[in-house]
Tab-separated table of C-alpha atoms and ligand atoms in Angstrom:
chain	number	residue	atom	x	y	z
A	1	MET	CA	-90.846	-4.980	-41.493
A	2	PHE	CA	-88.219	-7.198	-39.956
A	3	LYS	CA	-89.102	-10.835	-39.455
A	4	ARG	CA	-87.852	-13.653	-37.300
A	5	ILE	CA	-85.290	-15.959	-38.886
A	6	PRO	CA	-87.108	-19.175	-39.930
A	7	GLY	CA	-86.873	-21.785	-37.204
A	8	THR	CA	-86.670	-19.270	-34.354
A	9	LYS	CA	-89.472	-18.269	-32.005
A	10	ASP	CA	-90.450	-15.281	-29.891
A	11	ILE	CA	-91.558	-16.472	-26.488
A	12	LEU	CA	-94.340	-14.003	-25.778
A	13	PRO	CA	-95.477	-13.064	-22.243
A	14	GLU	CA	-98.468	-15.422	-22.271
A	15	GLU	CA	-96.187	-18.354	-23.148
A	16	ALA	CA	-93.399	-17.333	-20.784
A	17	ALA	CA	-95.459	-18.470	-17.779
A	18	SER	CA	-95.365	-22.088	-19.068
A	19	TRP	CA	-91.602	-21.822	-19.589
A	20	GLN	CA	-91.115	-20.539	-16.072
A	21	ARG	CA	-93.261	-23.358	-14.735
A	22	LEU	CA	-91.100	-26.006	-16.451
A	23	GLU	CA	-87.926	-24.294	-15.283
A	24	LYS	CA	-89.107	-24.101	-11.691
A	25	ILE	CA	-90.270	-27.726	-11.572
A	26	SER	CA	-87.000	-28.895	-13.091
A	27	ARG	CA	-84.870	-26.865	-10.661
A	28	ASP	CA	-86.750	-28.410	-7.732
A	29	ILE	CA	-86.326	-31.941	-9.105
A	30	PHE	CA	-82.629	-31.426	-9.909
A	31	SER	CA	-82.017	-30.346	-6.339
A	32	VAL	CA	-83.825	-33.435	-4.980
A	33	PHE	CA	-81.346	-35.522	-7.014
A	34	ASN	CA	-78.484	-33.239	-5.852
A	35	TYR	CA	-77.511	-31.838	-9.263
A	36	GLN	CA	-75.986	-28.361	-9.402
A	37	GLU	CA	-76.442	-25.812	-12.145
A	38	ILE	CA	-73.726	-25.029	-14.685
A	39	ARG	CA	-73.917	-22.250	-17.301
A	40	THR	CA	-71.496	-22.315	-20.206
A	41	PRO	CA	-71.118	-19.860	-23.134
A	42	LEU	CA	-73.369	-20.121	-26.170
A	43	ILE	CA	-70.332	-19.905	-28.450
A	44	GLU	CA	-67.398	-22.288	-28.462
A	45	SER	CA	-64.590	-23.230	-30.829
A	46	ALA	CA	-66.157	-25.154	-33.698
A	47	SER	CA	-63.455	-27.786	-33.319
A	48	LEU	CA	-64.833	-28.718	-29.859
A	49	PHE	CA	-67.994	-30.000	-31.519
A	50	ASN	CA	-66.200	-31.547	-34.507
A	51	ARG	CA	-64.100	-33.532	-32.084
A	52	SER	CA	-66.873	-34.491	-29.614
A	53	LEU	CA	-69.910	-35.122	-31.771
A	54	GLY	CA	-67.878	-36.578	-34.650
A	55	GLU	CA	-66.804	-35.184	-38.040
A	56	ASN	CA	-69.284	-37.377	-39.889
A	57	THR	CA	-72.369	-36.678	-37.822
A	58	GLU	CA	-75.250	-34.799	-39.370
A	59	ILE	CA	-74.889	-31.952	-36.880
A	60	VAL	CA	-71.236	-31.297	-37.724
A	61	GLN	CA	-71.645	-31.892	-41.452
A	62	LYS	CA	-74.747	-29.790	-42.032
A	63	GLN	CA	-76.189	-28.069	-39.002
A	64	MET	CA	-73.608	-25.919	-37.244
A	65	PHE	CA	-73.953	-22.146	-37.160
A	66	ILE	CA	-70.370	-21.167	-37.838
A	67	ILE	CA	-68.855	-17.754	-37.207
A	68	GLN	CA	-65.592	-17.140	-39.014
A	69	ASN	CA	-63.177	-14.679	-37.428
A	70	LYS	CA	-59.471	-13.909	-37.137
A	71	GLU	CA	-59.011	-16.470	-34.376
A	72	GLY	CA	-60.559	-19.277	-36.384
A	73	LEU	CA	-64.011	-20.796	-36.443
A	74	TYR	CA	-66.514	-20.339	-33.637
A	75	ALA	CA	-69.803	-22.212	-33.474
A	76	LEU	CA	-73.106	-21.512	-31.766
A	77	ARG	CA	-73.493	-24.545	-29.542
A	78	PRO	CA	-75.659	-27.256	-31.129
A	79	GLU	CA	-75.809	-29.063	-27.758
A	80	ALA	CA	-74.279	-28.635	-24.307
A	81	THR	CA	-72.580	-31.933	-23.398
A	82	ALA	CA	-69.332	-31.070	-25.206
A	83	SER	CA	-69.264	-27.579	-23.635
A	84	ILE	CA	-69.826	-28.993	-20.163
A	85	VAL	CA	-67.050	-31.543	-20.534
A	86	ARG	CA	-64.782	-28.738	-21.813
A	87	ALA	CA	-65.735	-26.598	-18.787
A	88	TYR	CA	-65.278	-29.540	-16.404
A	89	ILE	CA	-61.712	-30.083	-17.650
A	90	GLU	CA	-60.769	-26.422	-18.150
A	91	ASN	CA	-61.930	-25.352	-14.681
A	92	ASN	CA	-60.342	-28.381	-12.994
A	93	LEU	CA	-63.653	-29.484	-11.559
A	94	ASP	CA	-62.084	-32.931	-11.421
A	95	MET	CA	-59.595	-31.586	-8.838
A	96	VAL	CA	-62.345	-30.176	-6.636
A	97	ARG	CA	-64.553	-33.209	-6.684
A	98	LYS	CA	-63.909	-35.824	-9.332
A	99	PHE	CA	-67.531	-36.819	-9.425
A	100	ALA	CA	-69.807	-33.983	-10.542
A	101	LYS	CA	-73.562	-33.915	-11.038
A	102	LEU	CA	-74.517	-30.935	-13.186
A	103	TYR	CA	-77.670	-29.599	-14.798
A	104	TYR	CA	-78.324	-26.876	-17.345
A	105	SER	CA	-80.971	-25.185	-19.422
A	106	GLY	CA	-80.744	-22.809	-22.334
A	107	PRO	CA	-80.796	-22.300	-26.092
A	108	MET	CA	-79.089	-24.585	-28.629
A	109	PHE	CA	-78.646	-23.873	-32.344
A	110	ARG	CA	-78.874	-26.211	-35.310
A	111	LEU	CA	-79.232	-25.141	-38.925
A	112	GLU	CA	-82.040	-27.577	-39.736
A	113	ARG	CA	-84.980	-27.401	-42.104
A	114	PRO	CA	-87.664	-25.992	-39.782
A	115	GLN	CA	-90.883	-27.928	-39.182
A	116	LYS	CA	-93.217	-28.690	-36.259
A	117	GLY	CA	-91.014	-29.511	-33.261
A	118	ARG	CA	-87.832	-28.827	-35.241
A	119	LEU	CA	-86.318	-25.396	-34.794
A	120	ARG	CA	-83.019	-23.705	-35.503
A	121	GLN	CA	-82.929	-22.189	-32.045
A	122	PHE	CA	-84.447	-24.514	-29.469
A	123	HIS	CA	-83.927	-25.116	-25.763
A	124	HIS	CA	-82.592	-27.943	-23.677
A	125	ILE	CA	-83.084	-28.877	-20.064
A	126	GLY	CA	-80.416	-31.432	-19.337
A	127	ALA	CA	-78.141	-33.112	-16.851
A	128	GLU	CA	-74.635	-34.588	-16.943
A	129	ALA	CA	-73.147	-36.859	-14.261
A	130	ILE	CA	-69.383	-37.027	-14.786
A	131	GLY	CA	-66.922	-39.351	-13.045
A	132	SER	CA	-68.363	-42.853	-12.737
A	133	TYR	CA	-68.980	-46.059	-14.686
A	134	ASP	CA	-71.443	-47.381	-12.082
A	135	PRO	CA	-74.568	-48.833	-13.774
A	136	ASN	CA	-76.592	-47.497	-10.844
A	137	LEU	CA	-75.702	-44.012	-12.083
A	138	ASP	CA	-77.360	-44.880	-15.411
A	139	VAL	CA	-80.415	-45.888	-13.385
A	140	GLU	CA	-80.313	-42.599	-11.439
A	141	VAL	CA	-80.024	-40.504	-14.607
A	142	ILE	CA	-82.909	-42.299	-16.345
A	143	SER	CA	-84.906	-42.037	-13.130
A	144	LEU	CA	-84.182	-38.279	-13.022
A	145	LEU	CA	-85.437	-37.983	-16.601
A	146	ASP	CA	-88.558	-39.933	-15.676
A	147	SER	CA	-89.147	-37.736	-12.590
A	148	LEU	CA	-88.883	-34.584	-14.691
A	149	LEU	CA	-91.460	-35.857	-17.174
A	150	ARG	CA	-93.808	-36.842	-14.371
A	151	GLY	CA	-93.141	-33.486	-12.682
A	152	PHE	CA	-94.230	-31.751	-15.897
A	153	SER	CA	-97.427	-33.892	-15.803
A	154	ILE	CA	-96.549	-35.514	-19.125
A	155	LYS	CA	-98.190	-38.873	-19.676
A	156	ASP	CA	-97.889	-41.723	-22.184
A	157	TYR	CA	-94.219	-41.247	-22.978
A	158	LYS	CA	-91.989	-44.185	-23.851
A	159	ILE	CA	-88.441	-44.709	-22.617
A	160	LYS	CA	-86.395	-46.712	-25.112
A	161	ILE	CA	-82.969	-48.010	-24.175
A	162	ASN	CA	-80.096	-49.858	-25.785
A	163	SER	CA	-76.410	-50.485	-25.231
A	164	LEU	CA	-73.831	-49.622	-27.883
A	165	GLY	CA	-71.045	-51.226	-25.847
A	166	CYS	CA	-67.505	-49.904	-25.543
A	167	ALA	CA	-65.383	-48.483	-28.388
A	168	LYS	CA	-64.305	-52.000	-29.380
A	169	ASP	CA	-67.911	-53.201	-29.442
A	170	ARG	CA	-68.922	-50.286	-31.636
A	171	GLU	CA	-66.166	-51.264	-34.052
A	172	LYS	CA	-67.457	-54.828	-33.980
A	173	LEU	CA	-70.987	-53.610	-34.659
A	174	LYS	CA	-69.700	-51.519	-37.566
A	175	GLN	CA	-67.919	-54.536	-39.011
A	176	ILE	CA	-70.998	-56.761	-38.640
A	177	LEU	CA	-73.042	-54.114	-40.429
A	178	GLU	CA	-70.467	-53.644	-43.156
A	179	LYS	CA	-70.311	-57.357	-43.821
A	180	SER	CA	-74.063	-57.863	-43.760
A	181	LEU	CA	-75.009	-54.804	-45.787
A	182	LYS	CA	-72.332	-54.998	-48.487
A	183	SER	CA	-74.301	-57.395	-50.655
A	184	LYS	CA	-77.583	-55.515	-50.037
A	185	LEU	CA	-76.256	-52.044	-50.719
A	186	SER	CA	-78.355	-51.482	-53.849
A	187	LYS	CA	-81.548	-51.995	-51.799
A	188	LEU	CA	-80.730	-49.272	-49.279
A	189	CYS	CA	-82.101	-45.733	-49.626
A	190	ALA	CA	-79.850	-42.990	-51.059
A	191	ASP	CA	-79.086	-41.572	-47.580
A	192	CYS	CA	-78.147	-44.994	-46.218
A	193	LYS	CA	-75.799	-45.543	-49.146
A	194	ILE	CA	-73.929	-42.430	-47.981
A	195	ARG	CA	-74.218	-43.508	-44.322
A	196	PHE	CA	-72.752	-46.869	-45.278
A	197	LYS	CA	-69.576	-45.099	-46.345
A	198	LYS	CA	-69.448	-42.258	-43.825
A	199	ASN	CA	-71.171	-43.363	-40.605
A	200	ILE	CA	-72.536	-46.858	-40.936
A	201	LEU	CA	-74.147	-46.963	-37.465
A	202	ARG	CA	-76.604	-44.283	-38.560
A	203	THR	CA	-78.160	-46.739	-41.021
A	204	LEU	CA	-79.684	-48.406	-37.947
A	205	ASP	CA	-82.058	-45.549	-37.241
A	206	CYS	CA	-83.016	-44.778	-40.824
A	207	LYS	CA	-86.701	-43.867	-40.965
A	208	GLN	CA	-87.357	-45.503	-44.390
A	209	ARG	CA	-89.492	-48.630	-44.011
A	210	GLU	CA	-87.521	-50.703	-46.549
A	211	CYS	CA	-84.219	-49.961	-44.813
A	212	GLN	CA	-85.722	-50.628	-41.384
A	213	GLU	CA	-87.075	-54.011	-42.456
A	214	MET	CA	-83.785	-55.035	-43.984
A	215	LEU	CA	-81.777	-53.977	-40.933
A	216	ARG	CA	-84.160	-55.688	-38.496
A	217	GLY	CA	-83.778	-58.809	-40.595
A	218	LEU	CA	-80.042	-58.910	-39.886
A	219	GLY	CA	-80.652	-60.058	-36.288
A	220	ILE	CA	-77.655	-58.299	-34.778
A	221	GLU	CA	-79.270	-57.630	-31.364
A	222	GLU	CA	-76.638	-57.224	-28.657
A	223	LYS	CA	-74.379	-59.781	-30.362
A	224	TYR	CA	-71.606	-57.240	-30.519
A	225	LEU	CA	-71.432	-56.603	-26.747
A	226	CYS	CA	-68.355	-57.849	-24.851
A	227	SER	CA	-68.980	-59.561	-21.511
A	228	ASP	CA	-68.260	-56.407	-19.431
A	229	CYS	CA	-70.643	-54.277	-21.458
A	230	ASP	CA	-73.243	-57.025	-21.497
A	231	GLU	CA	-73.055	-57.220	-17.692
A	232	HIS	CA	-73.271	-53.438	-17.403
A	233	PHE	CA	-76.420	-53.392	-19.532
A	234	ILE	CA	-77.981	-56.238	-17.530
A	235	ASP	CA	-77.316	-54.290	-14.300
A	236	VAL	CA	-78.882	-51.142	-15.737
A	237	LYS	CA	-82.017	-53.052	-16.735
A	238	LYS	CA	-82.214	-54.762	-13.325
A	239	GLY	CA	-81.845	-51.385	-11.586
A	240	LEU	CA	-84.601	-49.820	-13.695
A	241	ASP	CA	-86.866	-52.760	-12.824
A	242	LYS	CA	-86.087	-52.261	-9.130
A	243	VAL	CA	-87.119	-48.613	-9.135
A	244	GLY	CA	-90.180	-49.389	-11.243
A	245	ILE	CA	-89.307	-47.458	-14.402
A	246	GLY	CA	-90.998	-48.790	-17.522
A	247	TYR	CA	-88.708	-49.069	-20.557
A	248	GLU	CA	-88.419	-50.883	-23.818
A	249	VAL	CA	-85.165	-52.339	-25.130
A	250	VAL	CA	-84.771	-51.185	-28.737
A	251	PRO	CA	-81.756	-52.915	-30.270
A	252	TYR	CA	-81.560	-50.473	-33.161
A	253	LEU	CA	-81.383	-47.312	-31.101
A	254	VAL	CA	-78.016	-45.731	-31.963
A	255	ARG	CA	-78.404	-41.931	-31.573
A	256	GLY	CA	-76.865	-39.366	-33.870
A	257	LEU	CA	-73.757	-38.410	-31.915
A	258	ASP	CA	-70.434	-40.223	-32.016
A	259	TYR	CA	-69.545	-39.804	-28.345
A	260	TYR	CA	-72.022	-42.371	-27.055
A	261	THR	CA	-70.854	-45.645	-25.522
A	262	ARG	CA	-72.772	-48.337	-23.620
A	263	THR	CA	-76.229	-47.179	-22.430
A	264	VAL	CA	-78.184	-44.953	-24.812
A	265	PHE	CA	-81.813	-43.941	-24.372
A	266	GLU	CA	-84.556	-41.880	-25.935
A	267	VAL	CA	-87.976	-40.706	-24.723
A	268	THR	CA	-90.675	-40.518	-27.360
A	269	HIS	CA	-94.272	-39.334	-27.373
A	270	LYS	CA	-96.778	-40.348	-30.036
A	271	ASP	CA	-98.507	-36.929	-30.067
A	272	LEU	CA	-95.339	-35.281	-31.404
A	273	GLY	CA	-95.708	-36.706	-34.926
A	274	ALA	CA	-92.628	-37.069	-37.123
A	275	GLN	CA	-90.219	-35.467	-34.627
A	276	ASP	CA	-91.286	-37.741	-31.793
A	277	ALA	CA	-88.258	-37.530	-29.449
A	278	LEU	CA	-88.925	-35.521	-26.300
A	279	GLY	CA	-85.402	-36.110	-25.132
A	280	ALA	CA	-82.404	-38.390	-25.331
A	281	GLY	CA	-79.104	-39.236	-23.754
A	282	GLY	CA	-76.571	-41.840	-22.884
A	283	ARG	CA	-73.097	-42.677	-21.628
A	284	TYR	CA	-70.040	-41.043	-23.095
A	285	ASP	CA	-67.258	-42.868	-21.280
A	286	ASN	CA	-64.492	-41.862	-23.712
A	287	LEU	CA	-65.298	-38.193	-24.216
A	288	ILE	CA	-63.583	-36.789	-21.124
A	289	SER	CA	-60.248	-38.387	-21.973
A	290	GLU	CA	-60.648	-37.532	-25.674
A	291	LEU	CA	-60.967	-33.865	-24.747
A	292	GLY	CA	-57.859	-33.990	-22.557
A	293	GLY	CA	-59.262	-35.050	-19.182
A	294	ASP	CA	-58.967	-38.220	-17.137
A	295	ASP	CA	-60.216	-41.622	-18.122
A	296	ILE	CA	-63.594	-41.433	-16.376
A	297	GLY	CA	-67.103	-42.438	-17.282
A	298	ALA	CA	-70.056	-40.083	-17.672
A	299	ILE	CA	-73.718	-40.086	-18.604
A	300	GLY	CA	-76.373	-37.457	-19.288
A	301	PHE	CA	-79.456	-36.448	-21.230
A	302	ALA	CA	-81.257	-33.459	-22.665
A	303	LEU	CA	-84.969	-32.777	-23.051
A	304	GLY	CA	-86.260	-30.484	-25.824
A	305	VAL	CA	-88.248	-27.741	-24.074
A	306	GLU	CA	-90.334	-26.730	-27.121
A	307	ARG	CA	-91.399	-30.353	-27.593
A	308	LEU	CA	-92.167	-30.708	-23.871
A	309	LEU	CA	-94.407	-27.666	-24.133
A	310	LEU	CA	-96.204	-29.024	-27.204
A	311	ILE	CA	-97.220	-31.992	-25.056
A	312	ALA	CA	-97.512	-30.316	-21.652
A	313	GLU	CA	-99.756	-27.502	-22.925
A	314	SER	CA	-102.696	-29.787	-23.406
A	315	THR	CA	-102.281	-31.314	-19.949
A	316	SER	CA	-101.954	-28.294	-17.704
A	317	GLN	CA	-102.552	-24.592	-17.399
A	318	ALA	CA	-100.021	-22.251	-15.874
A	319	ARG	CA	-101.396	-20.232	-12.956
A	320	SER	CA	-100.907	-16.501	-13.098
A	321	PRO	CA	-100.066	-14.577	-9.918
A	322	GLN	CA	-102.875	-12.914	-7.990
A	323	ILE	CA	-102.619	-9.247	-8.744
A	324	VAL	CA	-104.029	-6.119	-7.074
A	325	TYR	CA	-105.030	-3.397	-9.552
A	326	LEU	CA	-105.106	0.192	-8.428
A	327	ILE	CA	-107.314	2.746	-10.180
A	328	THR	CA	-106.709	6.387	-9.280
A	329	LEU	CA	-109.048	9.239	-10.177
A	330	GLY	CA	-107.463	12.692	-10.295
A	331	GLU	CA	-103.966	14.088	-9.857
A	332	LYS	CA	-103.886	13.974	-6.057
A	333	ALA	CA	-104.982	10.370	-5.920
A	334	LYS	CA	-102.378	9.494	-8.552
A	335	ASN	CA	-99.591	10.767	-6.309
A	336	GLN	CA	-100.954	8.985	-3.250
A	337	GLY	CA	-101.295	5.884	-5.446
A	338	LEU	CA	-97.578	5.941	-6.199
A	339	GLN	CA	-96.862	5.447	-2.499
A	340	LEU	CA	-99.538	2.806	-2.155
A	341	LEU	CA	-98.074	0.743	-5.022
A	342	ASP	CA	-94.623	1.098	-3.503
A	343	SER	CA	-95.783	-0.188	-0.124
A	344	PHE	CA	-97.586	-3.166	-1.731
A	345	ARG	CA	-94.452	-4.150	-3.639
A	346	LYS	CA	-92.309	-3.854	-0.538
A	347	GLU	CA	-94.688	-6.362	1.037
A	348	ASN	CA	-94.220	-8.671	-1.980
A	349	ILE	CA	-97.809	-8.194	-3.170
A	350	ALA	CA	-98.115	-8.182	-6.981
A	351	CYS	CA	-99.816	-4.975	-8.112
A	352	ASP	CA	-100.245	-2.674	-11.063
A	353	THR	CA	-102.023	0.512	-12.079
A	354	ASP	CA	-103.287	2.394	-15.134
A	355	TYR	CA	-100.688	4.461	-17.008
A	356	GLU	CA	-102.880	5.277	-19.983
A	357	ALA	CA	-105.313	7.751	-18.326
A	358	LYS	CA	-108.245	5.403	-18.910
A	359	SER	CA	-111.760	6.180	-17.699
A	360	LEU	CA	-112.975	4.276	-14.622
A	361	LYS	CA	-114.832	1.898	-16.946
A	362	GLY	CA	-111.767	1.379	-19.161
A	363	ALA	CA	-109.521	0.813	-16.150
A	364	MET	CA	-111.965	-1.749	-14.724
A	365	ARG	CA	-111.904	-3.564	-18.041
A	366	GLN	CA	-108.112	-3.572	-17.942
A	367	ALA	CA	-108.199	-5.032	-14.394
A	368	ASN	CA	-110.536	-7.731	-15.633
A	369	ASP	CA	-108.282	-8.567	-18.584
A	370	LEU	CA	-105.335	-8.903	-16.232
A	371	GLY	CA	-107.327	-11.307	-14.065
A	372	ALA	CA	-106.928	-9.010	-11.030
A	373	ARG	CA	-108.002	-10.563	-7.727
A	374	PHE	CA	-108.723	-7.142	-6.140
A	375	VAL	CA	-109.295	-3.678	-7.519
A	376	LEU	CA	-108.565	-0.605	-5.403
A	377	ILE	CA	-110.223	2.681	-6.310
A	378	LEU	CA	-108.744	5.894	-4.994
A	379	GLY	CA	-110.481	9.191	-5.838
A	380	ASP	CA	-111.091	12.565	-4.159
A	381	ASP	CA	-113.903	11.167	-1.982
A	382	GLU	CA	-111.713	8.364	-0.690
A	383	LEU	CA	-108.786	10.727	-0.090
A	384	LYS	CA	-110.972	13.019	2.025
A	385	LYS	CA	-112.024	10.069	4.199
A	386	ASN	CA	-108.524	8.530	4.183
A	387	VAL	CA	-109.936	5.292	2.760
A	388	VAL	CA	-109.715	3.268	-0.412
A	389	THR	CA	-112.556	1.396	-2.133
A	390	LEU	CA	-111.733	-2.298	-2.284
A	391	LYS	CA	-113.500	-4.471	-4.842
A	392	ASP	CA	-113.226	-8.234	-4.491
A	393	MET	CA	-113.262	-9.481	-8.092
A	394	ASN	CA	-114.237	-13.027	-7.063
A	395	SER	CA	-117.366	-12.116	-5.110
A	396	GLY	CA	-118.060	-8.755	-6.767
A	397	THR	CA	-118.504	-7.112	-3.312
A	398	GLN	CA	-117.166	-3.663	-2.556
A	399	GLU	CA	-116.242	-1.922	0.715
A	400	GLU	CA	-114.286	1.056	2.009
A	401	VAL	CA	-111.100	0.213	3.900
A	402	ARG	CA	-108.815	2.624	5.791
A	403	ILE	CA	-105.613	3.245	3.798
A	404	ASP	CA	-103.381	2.267	6.714
A	405	GLY	CA	-105.209	-1.066	7.049
A	406	ILE	CA	-105.382	-2.022	3.343
A	407	ILE	CA	-102.175	-4.061	3.198
A	408	SER	CA	-103.097	-6.347	6.097
A	409	LYS	CA	-106.657	-6.706	4.760
A	410	ILE	CA	-105.377	-7.797	1.324
A	411	LYS	CA	-102.696	-10.053	2.769
A	412	LEU	CA	-105.384	-11.909	4.709
A	413	ASN	CA	-107.253	-12.657	1.504
A	414	LEU	CA	-104.473	-13.409	-0.974
A	415	GLU	CA	-103.111	-16.891	-1.446
A	416	PRO	CA	-99.408	-16.986	-0.513
A	417	ARG	CA	-97.103	-16.446	-3.511
A	418	THR	CA	-94.923	-19.386	-4.498
B	1	LIG	P1	-80.183	-34.722	-28.940
B	1	LIG	O1	-80.900	-36.001	-29.135
B	1	LIG	O2	-79.456	-34.177	-30.102
B	1	LIG	O3	-79.176	-34.953	-27.729
B	1	LIG	O4	-81.184	-33.623	-28.404
B	1	LIG	C1	-82.003	-33.861	-27.296
B	1	LIG	C2	-83.420	-33.405	-27.547
B	1	LIG	O5	-83.425	-32.041	-27.996
B	1	LIG	C3	-84.154	-34.140	-28.654
B	1	LIG	O6	-84.682	-35.363	-28.199
B	1	LIG	C4	-85.259	-33.153	-29.001
B	1	LIG	O7	-86.321	-33.218	-28.065
B	1	LIG	C5	-84.557	-31.823	-28.816
B	1	LIG	N1	-84.116	-31.290	-30.119
B	1	LIG	C6	-83.034	-31.654	-30.836
B	1	LIG	N2	-82.955	-30.946	-31.971
B	1	LIG	C7	-84.015	-30.105	-31.990
B	1	LIG	C8	-84.497	-29.105	-32.891
B	1	LIG	N3	-83.861	-28.806	-34.022
B	1	LIG	N4	-85.639	-28.439	-32.565
B	1	LIG	C9	-86.300	-28.712	-31.420
B	1	LIG	N5	-85.874	-29.638	-30.531
B	1	LIG	C10	-84.773	-30.330	-30.795
B	1	LIG	C11	-78.260	-34.062	-27.308
B	1	LIG	O8	-78.196	-32.917	-27.675
B	1	LIG	C12	-77.305	-34.603	-26.264
B	1	LIG	N6	-76.422	-33.510	-25.841
B	1	LIG	C13	-78.044	-35.201	-25.089
B	1	LIG	C14	-77.096	-35.731	-24.069
B	1	LIG	C15	-76.740	-35.136	-22.915
B	1	LIG	N7	-76.435	-36.865	-24.153
B	1	LIG	C16	-75.652	-36.992	-23.074
B	1	LIG	N8	-75.816	-35.955	-22.339
């Protein structure tokens, strides 16, 4: 027996309907905000991620699926922002229209220790707006994120925001931390001791209570921001207030990727438990130039689809399409049925039939299991009279309908397909 690799999931037909629902809602909302879809490969040069996410980030250090080959190292993408910036530069999208609003969805891969809400293959729905430093764009992107969550009927989520400032401010923040933590190093947890050396900003979102208390006690809130970045952050907050988006400023929100500058944000939900982030994002104003493009600002986010579904499942039920189920009795009816099914499908009416030679009773049970709205029975008697027996599964009533009138009769009674 072959088994799934730990941390991967089969999305079975009954779950696929919820996935399709999220995908459809998100496509509609992205188009309202005028974002266009981009699809990039699942494999990229590993160095793209080393360079973008940062050599010392947890993802690059421990979580990349690497494929070694003659041309060097490839990696399964752990996230899509770096790939999209690569595609934006490589395909000269900046020549076509410098400012681009893009969205994407698809699988991402991280070699993590699997647990609830933490997978090795998971899915993102995300957006990237490339080509502007305007704080109103930050407001639009956070508002898009908020609209998606509301569109998915998710309630009680929290949007947390912070500003990391520009590259210089980040350096300043690192220095403040270095200075303040040096004398307290022995009190930090083992991981933070390593972070102190390798990636000191990550100490700020350590989950250990002792470390958290010590770091909160340092009182470094926004003190590292230069006047431009401070102003930018004030404008973002004012904009969010104007469009009525609730948020909380969390001074210790740093995010685990090196490319972030200025605004960073995270959406959390208490029902998720330990892995409580539904999604996250922020500005990455230096990434485009670092990867060989122009000096232009950008901002984006990604939502974790599996985590969205953990929350959304309890709040809504996906609707299945209304189906017509045809039961044929005898060889002749079976052949006539083939044509009938074909004409239903050409009229965009969802239908199915029995391929397992079930008895009438068994076929009716199958129709019931499928949640059929109508059952059609076609046997020798019906064929002689040129009719079909139509059973309305809602009311339980049954009548004979002429074969040439069955499509219009059913169309009258089916809800339009969306
Ligand atoms: P991220 O915070 O690494 O950001 O991932 C975004 C979301 O993906 C997380 O909040 C979480 O919901 C989900 N996620 C991450 N790892 C896993 C996992 N192992 N299993 C299940 N879900 C997971 C990014 O990836 C950035 N690219 C977001 C971004 C876009 N920033 C700017 N633009």
